[in-house]
Amino acid sequence: VKLVESGGGSVQAGGSLRLSCEVSDYNSRGFCMGWFRQIPGEEREGVAVIDADGNPAYAEDVKGRFTISKDKNILFLDMSSLKSEDTAKYYCAADTSCLAGWGGLPPTPYPALDSWGQGTLVTVCS
């Protein structure tokens, strides 16, 4: 599948942003998907994931601030109360053979994720 992210940009600390990821070749049954982020020089980290049934899981530092959701072939990440440490490039990814999720965030370095978007930059200014 092809994944295309949008919605990144610059925002003041405490503000909100919504990221979107359009999924091509999406089937009605769905599959596991998620949002990941990376700062230059650091490893990519999981932010939020959702399984085929819509069950979410979040990284500890975004719980209560970020919400992952999906609507047909669009994956969303609603981010609020943004902090400067949320500044990163955000990637949408999918495991097209996964239905039931990983019981939390998938294990690094994410070998099961077979499709990745090109990323969208989020900058939070303090």
Coordinates of C-alpha atoms in Angstrom, one line a residue:
V1 CA 0.0 0.0 0.0
K2 CA 1.0 3.6 -0.4
L3 CA 0.8 6.0 2.5
V4 CA 0.7 9.8 2.2
E5 CA 0.9 12.0 5.3
S6 CA -0.3 15.6 5.6
G7 CA -1.1 18.1 8.2
G8 CA 2.3 18.9 9.7
G9 CA 3.5 22.4 10.4
S10 CA 4.6 24.8 13.1
V11 CA 2.6 25.5 16.2
Q12 CA 3.1 27.2 19.5
A13 CA 3.5 25.1 22.6
G14 CA 0.1 24.2 24.0
G15 CA -1.5 24.2 20.6
S16 CA -3.0 21.5 18.5
L17 CA -2.5 19.8 15.1
R18 CA -4.2 17.1 13.2
L19 CA -2.1 14.7 11.0
S20 CA -3.7 12.7 8.3
C21 CA -2.5 9.7 6.4
E22 CA -4.2 8.6 3.2
V23 CA -4.0 4.9 2.5
S24 CA -4.1 3.5 -1.0
D25 CA -5.3 -0.1 -1.7
Y26 CA -7.2 -0.1 1.6
N27 CA -9.5 -3.1 2.1
S28 CA -12.7 -3.2 4.1
R29 CA -11.2 -5.5 6.8
G30 CA -8.4 -3.1 7.5
F31 CA -5.0 -3.8 9.1
C32 CA -2.8 -2.4 11.9
M33 CA -1.5 1.0 11.4
G34 CA 0.3 3.6 13.4
W35 CA 2.2 6.9 13.8
F36 CA 5.9 7.1 14.5
R37 CA 8.2 10.0 14.9
Q38 CA 11.9 10.6 14.5
I39 CA 14.3 13.4 15.4
P40 CA 17.5 13.6 13.4
G41 CA 20.2 11.5 15.0
E42 CA 17.8 9.5 17.1
E43 CA 15.9 6.3 16.6
R44 CA 12.4 6.3 15.3
E45 CA 9.9 5.8 18.1
G46 CA 6.3 4.7 18.2
V47 CA 3.7 7.3 19.1
A48 CA 0.3 5.6 18.6
V49 CA -1.0 2.5 16.9
I50 CA -4.5 1.2 16.0
D51 CA -5.5 -2.3 15.1
A52 CA -8.0 -3.4 12.4
D53 CA -10.9 -3.2 14.9
G54 CA -9.9 0.3 16.0
N55 CA -8.3 -0.5 19.3
P56 CA -5.6 2.1 20.1
A57 CA -2.3 2.0 22.0
Y58 CA -0.1 5.0 22.9
A59 CA 3.3 5.8 24.0
E60 CA 3.4 6.9 27.7
D61 CA 4.4 10.5 26.9
V62 CA 1.5 11.2 24.6
K63 CA -1.3 9.5 26.5
G64 CA -4.1 12.0 27.2
R65 CA -2.7 14.4 24.6
F66 CA -2.8 12.5 21.4
T67 CA -5.7 10.5 19.8
I68 CA -5.3 8.1 16.9
S69 CA -8.4 7.2 14.8
K70 CA -9.3 6.1 11.4
D71 CA -12.1 6.6 8.9
K72 CA -12.2 4.2 6.0
N73 CA -8.8 4.8 4.2
I74 CA -7.7 7.8 6.3
L75 CA -5.6 7.5 9.5
F76 CA -5.6 10.5 11.8
L77 CA -3.5 11.7 14.7
D78 CA -5.0 14.5 16.7
M79 CA -2.4 16.2 18.9
S80 CA -3.2 18.6 21.6
S81 CA -1.2 20.3 24.4
L82 CA 1.8 20.1 22.2
K83 CA 5.2 20.4 23.8
S84 CA 8.6 21.4 22.3
E85 CA 9.7 17.8 22.8
D86 CA 7.0 16.7 20.3
T87 CA 9.0 18.3 17.5
A88 CA 9.9 15.6 15.0
K89 CA 9.1 14.2 11.6
Y90 CA 6.0 12.1 11.9
Y91 CA 5.5 8.9 9.8
C92 CA 2.5 6.9 9.1
A93 CA 3.1 3.1 8.8
A94 CA 1.1 -0.1 8.3
D95 CA 1.5 -3.8 8.8
T96 CA -0.8 -5.1 6.2
S97 CA -0.8 -8.7 7.6
C98 CA -1.8 -7.6 11.1
L99 CA -5.3 -7.5 12.4
A100 CA -5.2 -7.9 16.1
G101 CA -2.4 -5.5 17.0
W102 CA 0.7 -6.0 19.1
G103 CA -0.7 -5.6 22.6
G104 CA 0.8 -2.1 22.7
L105 CA 3.3 -0.5 20.5
P106 CA 5.1 -2.8 18.1
P107 CA 8.6 -4.0 18.9
T108 CA 11.5 -1.9 17.5
P109 CA 13.0 -1.6 14.9
Y110 CA 9.5 -2.3 13.5
P111 CA 10.3 -5.2 11.1
A112 CA 6.6 -6.0 10.9
L113 CA 5.7 -2.7 9.4
D114 CA 5.9 -3.2 5.7
S115 CA 4.7 0.2 4.4
W116 CA 5.8 3.7 5.4
G117 CA 4.9 7.2 4.3
Q118 CA 7.4 9.9 3.5
G119 CA 6.8 11.8 6.7
T120 CA 5.5 15.2 7.7
L121 CA 7.3 17.6 9.9
V122 CA 5.9 18.9 13.1
T123 CA 7.6 21.8 14.9
V124 CA 6.4 23.0 18.3
C125 CA 7.7 26.4 19.3
S126 CA 8.1 27.3 22.9

